mmCIF file of C-alpha atoms in Angstrom:
data_model
loop_
_atom_site.group_PDB
_atom_site.id
_atom_site.type_symbol
_atom_site.label_atom_id
_atom_site.label_comp_id
_atom_site.label_asym_id
_atom_site.label_seq_id
_atom_site.Cartn_x
_atom_site.Cartn_y
_atom_site.Cartn_z
ATOM 1 C CA UNK E 12 -0.052 -0.101 -0.163
ATOM 2 C CA UNK E 13 1.291 3.333 -0.755
ATOM 3 C CA UNK E 14 1.928 5.913 1.671
ATOM 4 C CA UNK E 15 0.000 9.078 2.064
ATOM 5 C CA UNK E 16 2.334 12.134 1.418
ATOM 6 C CA UNK E 17 1.499 15.815 0.721
ATOM 7 C CA UNK E 18 1.092 16.863 -2.984
ATOM 8 C CA UNK E 19 2.277 19.812 -2.825
ATOM 9 C CA UNK E 20 4.990 21.342 -0.492
ATOM 10 C CA UNK E 21 3.938 22.370 3.465
ATOM 11 C CA UNK E 22 4.244 26.097 3.268
ATOM 12 C CA UNK E 23 2.320 27.233 6.222
ATOM 13 C CA UNK E 24 4.591 29.444 8.025
ATOM 14 C CA UNK E 25 3.338 27.979 11.370
ATOM 15 C CA UNK E 26 5.367 24.968 12.141
ATOM 16 C CA UNK E 27 2.336 23.332 14.487
ATOM 17 C CA UNK E 28 0.347 23.246 11.384
ATOM 18 C CA UNK E 29 2.628 21.590 9.012
ATOM 19 C CA UNK E 30 2.340 17.647 8.352
ATOM 20 C CA UNK E 31 5.391 15.904 10.099
ATOM 21 C CA UNK E 32 7.543 14.451 7.195
ATOM 22 C CA UNK E 33 8.366 10.800 9.318
ATOM 23 C CA UNK E 34 4.888 9.696 9.854
ATOM 24 C CA UNK E 35 3.109 9.272 6.419
ATOM 25 C CA UNK E 36 2.148 5.893 7.441
ATOM 26 C CA UNK E 37 1.249 6.586 11.252
ATOM 27 C CA UNK E 38 -2.426 4.927 10.126
ATOM 28 C CA UNK E 39 -0.386 1.455 9.051
ATOM 29 C CA UNK E 40 1.092 1.079 12.615
ATOM 30 C CA UNK E 41 0.049 -1.483 14.865
ATOM 31 C CA UNK E 42 -1.075 -0.523 18.734
ATOM 32 C CA UNK E 43 2.484 -1.033 20.159
ATOM 33 C CA UNK E 44 4.386 1.103 17.510
ATOM 34 C CA UNK E 45 1.754 3.717 17.363
ATOM 35 C CA UNK E 46 1.744 4.152 21.114
ATOM 36 C CA UNK E 47 6.014 4.528 20.793
ATOM 37 C CA UNK E 48 5.204 7.363 18.005
ATOM 38 C CA UNK E 49 3.034 9.264 19.917
ATOM 39 C CA UNK E 50 4.991 8.875 23.475
ATOM 40 C CA UNK E 51 8.198 9.553 21.889
ATOM 41 C CA UNK E 52 6.897 12.530 20.221
ATOM 42 C CA UNK E 53 5.938 14.097 23.579
ATOM 43 C CA UNK E 54 10.094 14.713 23.988
ATOM 44 C CA UNK E 55 9.669 17.212 22.050
ATOM 45 C CA UNK E 56 7.396 19.029 24.585
ATOM 46 C CA UNK E 57 10.017 18.988 27.113
ATOM 47 C CA UNK E 58 13.065 19.884 24.973
ATOM 48 C CA UNK E 59 10.714 23.229 24.078
ATOM 49 C CA UNK E 60 10.083 24.040 27.984
ATOM 50 C CA UNK E 61 13.645 23.468 28.376
ATOM 51 C CA UNK E 62 14.895 26.248 25.754
ATOM 52 C CA UNK E 63 12.117 28.398 26.894
ATOM 53 C CA UNK E 64 13.342 28.512 30.716
ATOM 54 C CA UNK E 65 14.915 31.645 30.785
ATOM 55 C CA UNK E 66 11.720 33.224 29.267
ATOM 56 C CA UNK E 67 9.674 31.665 32.153
ATOM 57 C CA UNK E 68 12.401 32.748 34.548
ATOM 58 C CA UNK E 69 11.900 36.476 33.204
ATOM 59 C CA UNK E 70 8.219 36.141 33.138
ATOM 60 C CA UNK E 71 7.821 35.038 36.905
ATOM 61 C CA UNK E 72 10.386 38.205 38.061
ATOM 62 C CA UNK E 73 8.154 40.397 36.148
ATOM 63 C CA UNK E 74 4.920 39.221 37.700
ATOM 64 C CA UNK E 75 6.186 39.117 41.108
ATOM 65 C CA UNK E 76 5.722 42.519 42.180
ATOM 66 C CA UNK E 77 2.114 42.928 40.884
ATOM 67 C CA UNK E 78 1.267 39.851 42.649
ATOM 68 C CA UNK E 79 2.607 41.174 45.580
ATOM 69 C CA UNK E 80 0.348 44.220 45.687
ATOM 70 C CA UNK E 81 -2.482 42.413 45.501
ATOM 71 C CA UNK E 82 -2.990 41.925 41.425
ATOM 72 C CA UNK E 83 -4.695 38.568 39.669
ATOM 73 C CA UNK E 84 -3.789 36.187 37.584
ATOM 74 C CA UNK E 85 -5.746 36.328 34.615
ATOM 75 C CA UNK E 86 -5.505 33.626 31.710
ATOM 76 C CA UNK E 87 -7.268 33.595 27.902
ATOM 77 C CA UNK E 88 -7.219 31.170 25.368
ATOM 78 C CA UNK E 89 -9.232 29.177 23.246
ATOM 79 C CA UNK E 90 -9.862 25.541 22.580
ATOM 80 C CA UNK E 91 -7.411 23.297 24.332
ATOM 81 C CA UNK E 92 -5.124 26.353 25.240
ATOM 82 C CA UNK E 93 -8.068 28.062 27.000
ATOM 83 C CA UNK E 94 -9.146 24.843 28.614
ATOM 84 C CA UNK E 95 -5.500 24.471 30.156
ATOM 85 C CA UNK E 96 -5.792 28.170 31.185
ATOM 86 C CA UNK E 97 -8.796 27.114 33.304
ATOM 87 C CA UNK E 98 -7.214 24.176 34.546
ATOM 88 C CA UNK E 99 -4.111 25.946 36.062
ATOM 89 C CA UNK E 100 -6.165 28.989 37.307
ATOM 90 C CA UNK E 101 -8.345 26.289 39.153
ATOM 91 C CA UNK E 102 -5.623 24.525 40.153
ATOM 92 C CA UNK E 103 -4.163 27.422 42.424
ATOM 93 C CA UNK E 104 -6.775 27.373 45.084
ATOM 94 C CA UNK E 105 -6.677 24.097 46.380
ATOM 95 C CA UNK E 106 -2.525 23.591 46.043
ATOM 96 C CA UNK E 107 -1.516 27.040 47.339
ATOM 97 C CA UNK E 108 -4.556 28.657 48.751
ATOM 98 C CA UNK E 109 -4.803 31.035 46.484
ATOM 99 C CA UNK E 110 -7.810 33.197 46.297
ATOM 100 C CA UNK E 111 -10.233 32.124 43.530
ATOM 101 C CA UNK E 112 -10.786 35.724 42.987
ATOM 102 C CA UNK E 113 -7.318 36.274 41.892
ATOM 103 C CA UNK E 114 -7.214 33.607 39.370
ATOM 104 C CA UNK E 115 -9.615 34.844 36.428
ATOM 105 C CA UNK E 116 -9.417 32.080 33.301
ATOM 106 C CA UNK E 117 -11.592 33.416 30.342
ATOM 107 C CA UNK E 118 -11.982 30.893 27.706
ATOM 108 C CA UNK E 119 -13.441 31.872 23.947
ATOM 109 C CA UNK E 120 -16.934 30.756 23.976
ATOM 110 C CA UNK E 121 -17.413 31.075 27.753
ATOM 111 C CA UNK E 122 -17.794 28.245 30.281
ATOM 112 C CA UNK E 123 -19.596 26.138 27.507
ATOM 113 C CA UNK E 124 -16.265 25.757 25.590
ATOM 114 C CA UNK E 125 -14.521 23.872 28.671
ATOM 115 C CA UNK E 126 -16.367 20.838 27.698
ATOM 116 C CA UNK E 127 -17.385 21.284 24.046
ATOM 117 C CA UNK E 128 -15.788 23.385 20.634
ATOM 118 C CA UNK E 129 -17.777 26.731 20.115
ATOM 119 C CA UNK E 130 -16.783 26.812 16.923
ATOM 120 C CA UNK E 131 -15.461 30.539 15.621
ATOM 121 C CA UNK E 132 -15.181 31.403 19.165
ATOM 122 C CA UNK E 133 -11.574 31.886 18.567
ATOM 123 C CA UNK E 134 -11.980 34.073 15.590
ATOM 124 C CA UNK E 135 -13.118 37.149 17.392
ATOM 125 C CA UNK E 136 -10.444 39.530 18.359
ATOM 126 C CA UNK E 137 -12.940 41.997 19.992
ATOM 127 C CA UNK E 138 -14.578 39.194 22.209
ATOM 128 C CA UNK E 139 -11.039 38.636 23.561
ATOM 129 C CA UNK E 140 -10.702 42.110 24.781
ATOM 130 C CA UNK E 141 -14.296 42.674 25.950
ATOM 131 C CA UNK E 142 -13.677 39.417 28.146
ATOM 132 C CA UNK E 143 -10.743 41.123 29.447
ATOM 133 C CA UNK E 144 -12.394 44.419 30.019
ATOM 134 C CA UNK E 145 -15.187 42.590 31.846
ATOM 135 C CA UNK E 146 -13.112 41.580 34.382
ATOM 136 C CA UNK E 147 -11.602 44.954 34.769
ATOM 137 C CA UNK E 148 -8.140 43.958 34.160
ATOM 138 C CA UNK E 149 -6.133 46.772 35.264
ATOM 139 C CA UNK E 150 -2.679 47.816 36.092
ATOM 140 C CA UNK E 151 -1.827 44.900 38.900
ATOM 141 C CA UNK E 152 -3.113 42.239 36.680
ATOM 142 C CA UNK E 153 -0.925 39.394 34.955
ATOM 143 C CA UNK E 154 -2.431 38.504 32.064
ATOM 144 C CA UNK E 155 -1.098 34.896 30.484
ATOM 145 C CA UNK E 156 -2.257 34.410 27.361
ATOM 146 C CA UNK E 157 -2.143 30.746 25.398
ATOM 147 C CA UNK E 158 -2.191 29.452 21.910
ATOM 148 C CA UNK E 159 -0.274 27.084 20.215
ATOM 149 C CA UNK E 160 -0.582 28.727 16.584
ATOM 150 C CA UNK E 161 0.372 32.382 18.108
ATOM 151 C CA UNK E 162 -2.292 33.994 15.911
ATOM 152 C CA UNK E 163 -5.526 33.275 17.433
ATOM 153 C CA UNK E 164 -7.629 36.543 17.527
ATOM 154 C CA UNK E 165 -9.396 35.990 20.671
ATOM 155 C CA UNK E 166 -6.135 35.776 22.805
ATOM 156 C CA UNK E 167 -4.782 38.541 20.849
ATOM 157 C CA UNK E 168 -7.619 40.939 21.589
ATOM 158 C CA UNK E 169 -7.376 40.088 25.427
ATOM 159 C CA UNK E 170 -3.421 40.821 25.382
ATOM 160 C CA UNK E 171 -4.605 44.188 23.869
ATOM 161 C CA UNK E 172 -7.345 44.977 26.115
ATOM 162 C CA UNK E 173 -4.563 44.187 28.885
ATOM 163 C CA UNK E 174 -1.778 46.385 27.727
ATOM 164 C CA UNK E 175 -4.229 49.218 27.333
ATOM 165 C CA UNK E 176 -5.124 48.601 31.218
ATOM 166 C CA UNK E 177 -1.812 48.615 32.012
ATOM 167 C CA UNK E 178 -1.235 45.186 33.030
ATOM 168 C CA UNK E 179 1.392 43.167 32.544
ATOM 169 C CA UNK E 180 0.935 40.667 29.353
ATOM 170 C CA UNK E 181 2.746 37.263 29.077
ATOM 171 C CA UNK E 182 2.057 34.813 26.214
ATOM 172 C CA UNK E 183 2.845 31.185 25.334
ATOM 173 C CA UNK E 184 2.889 30.205 21.800
ATOM 174 C CA UNK E 185 4.467 27.231 19.845
ATOM 175 C CA UNK E 186 5.524 29.321 16.718
ATOM 176 C CA UNK E 187 7.999 31.769 16.591
ATOM 177 C CA UNK E 188 7.976 34.858 14.947
ATOM 178 C CA UNK E 189 4.009 35.206 15.654
ATOM 179 C CA UNK E 190 1.746 38.167 16.424
ATOM 180 C CA UNK E 191 0.752 36.901 19.960
ATOM 181 C CA UNK E 192 4.773 36.927 21.274
ATOM 182 C CA UNK E 193 5.285 40.301 19.553
ATOM 183 C CA UNK E 194 2.279 41.857 21.043
ATOM 184 C CA UNK E 195 3.265 40.386 24.769
ATOM 185 C CA UNK E 196 5.483 41.980 27.334
ATOM 186 C CA UNK E 197 7.022 38.714 28.097
ATOM 187 C CA UNK E 198 6.883 36.352 25.291
ATOM 188 C CA UNK E 199 7.487 32.329 25.909
ATOM 189 C CA UNK E 200 8.308 30.266 22.690
ATOM 190 C CA UNK E 201 7.389 26.656 23.227
ATOM 191 C CA UNK E 202 8.516 25.641 19.833
ATOM 192 C CA UNK E 203 7.528 21.847 19.276
ATOM 193 C CA UNK E 204 7.182 21.607 15.572
ATOM 194 C CA UNK E 205 4.913 19.465 13.542
ATOM 195 C CA UNK E 206 2.468 17.012 15.233
ATOM 196 C CA UNK E 207 2.588 13.252 14.610
ATOM 197 C CA UNK E 208 -1.054 13.800 13.622
ATOM 198 C CA UNK E 209 -0.683 17.038 11.875
ATOM 199 C CA UNK E 210 -2.517 20.106 13.063
ATOM 200 C CA UNK E 211 -3.470 18.603 16.325
ATOM 201 C CA UNK E 212 -2.057 20.606 18.910
ATOM 202 C CA UNK E 213 -3.833 18.926 21.716
ATOM 203 C CA UNK E 214 -0.691 16.542 21.530
ATOM 204 C CA UNK E 215 2.781 18.035 22.274
ATOM 205 C CA UNK E 216 2.059 21.769 22.112
ATOM 206 C CA UNK E 217 -0.576 21.237 24.319
ATOM 207 C CA UNK E 218 1.957 19.428 26.847
ATOM 208 C CA UNK E 219 4.420 21.905 26.310
ATOM 209 C CA UNK E 220 1.846 24.739 27.417
ATOM 210 C CA UNK E 221 0.712 22.537 30.642
ATOM 211 C CA UNK E 222 4.344 21.888 31.395
ATOM 212 C CA UNK E 223 4.942 25.857 31.104
ATOM 213 C CA UNK E 224 2.140 26.717 32.821
ATOM 214 C CA UNK E 225 2.639 24.467 35.777
ATOM 215 C CA UNK E 226 6.139 26.104 35.881
ATOM 216 C CA UNK E 227 5.260 29.571 35.839
ATOM 217 C CA UNK E 228 2.254 29.236 38.286
ATOM 218 C CA UNK E 229 4.174 27.178 40.768
ATOM 219 C CA UNK E 230 7.480 29.379 40.358
ATOM 220 C CA UNK E 231 5.227 32.281 41.214
ATOM 221 C CA UNK E 232 3.802 30.726 44.195
ATOM 222 C CA UNK E 233 7.333 29.489 45.632
ATOM 223 C CA UNK E 234 8.452 33.102 45.388
ATOM 224 C CA UNK E 235 5.092 34.196 46.607
ATOM 225 C CA UNK E 236 5.886 32.298 50.490
ATOM 226 C CA UNK E 237 3.118 29.596 49.580
ATOM 227 C CA UNK E 238 6.052 26.714 50.166
ATOM 228 C CA UNK E 239 8.224 26.129 52.757
ATOM 229 C CA UNK E 240 11.206 24.197 51.530
ATOM 230 C CA UNK E 241 9.583 22.038 49.124
ATOM 231 C CA UNK E 242 6.577 21.546 51.166
ATOM 232 C CA UNK E 243 3.249 22.454 49.996
ATOM 233 C CA UNK E 244 2.327 24.446 53.372
ATOM 234 C CA UNK E 245 -0.436 26.566 52.362
ATOM 235 C CA UNK E 246 -2.530 23.782 50.829
ATOM 236 C CA UNK E 247 -6.757 24.006 51.634
ATOM 237 C CA UNK E 248 -7.699 21.056 53.321
ATOM 238 C CA UNK E 249 -11.103 20.482 51.505
ATOM 239 C CA UNK E 250 -11.164 16.652 52.018
ATOM 240 C CA UNK E 251 -9.718 13.853 54.185
ATOM 241 C CA UNK E 252 -7.305 12.917 51.622
ATOM 242 C CA UNK E 253 -5.302 16.768 51.732
ATOM 243 C CA UNK E 254 -6.298 16.716 55.727
ATOM 244 C CA UNK E 255 -4.237 13.641 55.970
ATOM 245 C CA UNK E 256 -1.493 15.393 53.672
ATOM 246 C CA UNK E 257 -1.651 18.486 56.023
ATOM 247 C CA UNK E 258 -0.795 16.338 59.004
ATOM 248 C CA UNK E 259 2.013 14.824 57.328
ATOM 249 C CA UNK E 260 3.357 17.700 56.249
ATOM 250 C CA UNK E 261 3.387 19.447 59.876
ATOM 251 C CA UNK E 262 4.978 16.223 61.177
ATOM 252 C CA UNK E 263 7.834 16.582 58.225
ATOM 253 C CA UNK E 264 8.394 19.979 59.276
ATOM 254 C CA UNK E 265 8.422 19.919 62.812
ATOM 255 C CA UNK E 266 9.188 15.963 63.971
ATOM 256 C CA UNK E 267 5.883 16.490 65.975
ATOM 257 C CA UNK E 268 4.014 13.176 66.163
ATOM 258 C CA UNK E 269 0.573 12.366 64.767
ATOM 259 C CA UNK E 270 -1.635 13.196 67.846
ATOM 260 C CA UNK E 271 0.756 16.615 68.200
ATOM 261 C CA UNK E 272 0.319 17.623 64.748
ATOM 262 C CA UNK E 273 -3.579 17.111 64.630
ATOM 263 C CA UNK E 274 -4.110 19.193 67.718
ATOM 264 C CA UNK E 275 -2.022 22.040 66.135
ATOM 265 C CA UNK E 276 -3.604 22.081 63.426
ATOM 266 C CA UNK E 277 -6.778 22.281 64.508
ATOM 267 C CA UNK E 278 -6.092 25.209 67.089
ATOM 268 C CA UNK E 279 -4.223 26.601 63.625
ATOM 269 C CA UNK E 280 -7.253 26.530 61.915
ATOM 270 C CA UNK E 281 -6.419 23.887 59.512
ATOM 271 C CA UNK E 282 -3.228 26.407 58.346
ATOM 272 C CA UNK E 283 -0.323 24.168 57.959
ATOM 273 C CA UNK E 284 1.776 27.309 57.817
ATOM 274 C CA UNK E 285 0.538 28.646 61.133
ATOM 275 C CA UNK E 286 1.005 25.087 62.628
ATOM 276 C CA UNK E 287 4.675 24.708 61.727
ATOM 277 C CA UNK E 288 5.726 28.389 62.953
ATOM 278 C CA UNK E 289 3.751 27.165 66.459
ATOM 279 C CA UNK E 290 5.464 24.149 66.757
ATOM 280 C CA UNK E 291 9.231 25.178 65.342
ATOM 281 C CA UNK E 292 8.784 28.405 67.950
ATOM 282 C CA UNK E 293 6.587 27.188 70.494
ATOM 283 C CA UNK E 294 4.344 30.429 70.015
ATOM 284 C CA UNK E 295 0.373 30.472 69.926
ATOM 285 C CA UNK E 296 -1.653 30.453 66.916
ATOM 286 C CA UNK E 297 -1.973 34.537 67.059
ATOM 287 C CA UNK E 298 1.630 34.692 67.325
ATOM 288 C CA UNK E 299 2.489 32.547 64.515
ATOM 289 C CA UNK E 300 -0.053 34.632 62.456
ATOM 290 C CA UNK E 301 1.472 37.515 63.337
ATOM 291 C CA UNK E 302 4.958 36.821 62.511
ATOM 292 C CA UNK E 303 3.623 35.252 59.265
ATOM 293 C CA UNK E 304 2.161 38.600 58.367
ATOM 294 C CA UNK E 305 5.449 40.646 59.244
ATOM 295 C CA UNK E 306 7.307 38.128 56.808
ATOM 296 C CA UNK E 307 4.634 38.773 54.274
ATOM 297 C CA UNK E 308 3.541 34.836 54.210
ATOM 298 C CA UNK E 309 7.088 33.296 54.160
ATOM 299 C CA UNK E 310 7.520 30.873 56.686
ATOM 300 C CA UNK E 311 11.045 30.455 56.386
ATOM 301 C CA UNK E 312 11.176 34.482 56.660
ATOM 302 C CA UNK E 313 9.108 34.130 59.958
ATOM 303 C CA UNK E 314 11.193 31.359 61.268
ATOM 304 C CA UNK E 315 14.376 33.773 60.322
ATOM 305 C CA UNK E 316 16.176 30.607 58.743
ATOM 306 C CA UNK E 317 16.976 32.446 55.697
ATOM 307 C CA UNK E 318 16.245 35.253 52.685
ATOM 308 C CA UNK E 319 13.411 34.175 50.289
ATOM 309 C CA UNK E 320 14.907 33.730 46.814
ATOM 310 C CA UNK E 321 18.663 33.487 47.804
ATOM 311 C CA UNK E 322 20.133 29.816 48.120
ATOM 312 C CA UNK E 323 21.294 28.842 51.602
#
């Protein structure tokens, strides 16, 4: 059987839209070979994020001042990119007790688009601008616009409105030299190249976006004092699993036995961070909270163990 190959050269300047030159017989592979191809191609996603590490670090530093001053993280995207933004925004509250009103996801087509495609929504640049304006984006806010193509009108509209309002605009795109990257204050290129299934950017382009968003938001939360060492001390205990995790974190950080950890957590209102300061310094919950407030929420600073952001 002949291979299926393009009859004309692929001229699309967006590499994510090109036909992958190595997989013209993808539909002829058995399950084992097909899975191997799809899995190995994901390595390009990690490589792309590693290459973007300096740009990600610059975005973290640029965003910190605004977030420390009370600003919000506002995500904007369409389709897979928009859904990944919704996911990242949603996970910040249970993981880091980040206030939900300070993680605002915007997706082309509205909430319905989270579960189903809303045809044509991504092509409306004005809708992106209006959605950003509707949440009253302002100078303290940080917009994270995500679009594999780097040309999505909805994301471009959100960036335009954000910059007009004085917000910081960060952009993630999987194609170099695209309008979204040119428009952003902090452009982050995730150059993943053609997909195994041509144009299906839910594959490695989406994987690279997920890694980059995880990295960006997690780094911000660490620098904002949501972590002690590598312990998730601002975890929000909303179920039995997380309550057990909170006890384990307090025990690990302080050496307390289980009964003591549970008792102190209870008196700390479930706050791991408050409990560990109470146990480490032998102070009351009120004193621990006061120390944390004076330290800007950084447990290590409250414990006088080092300077945040500097290797010890």
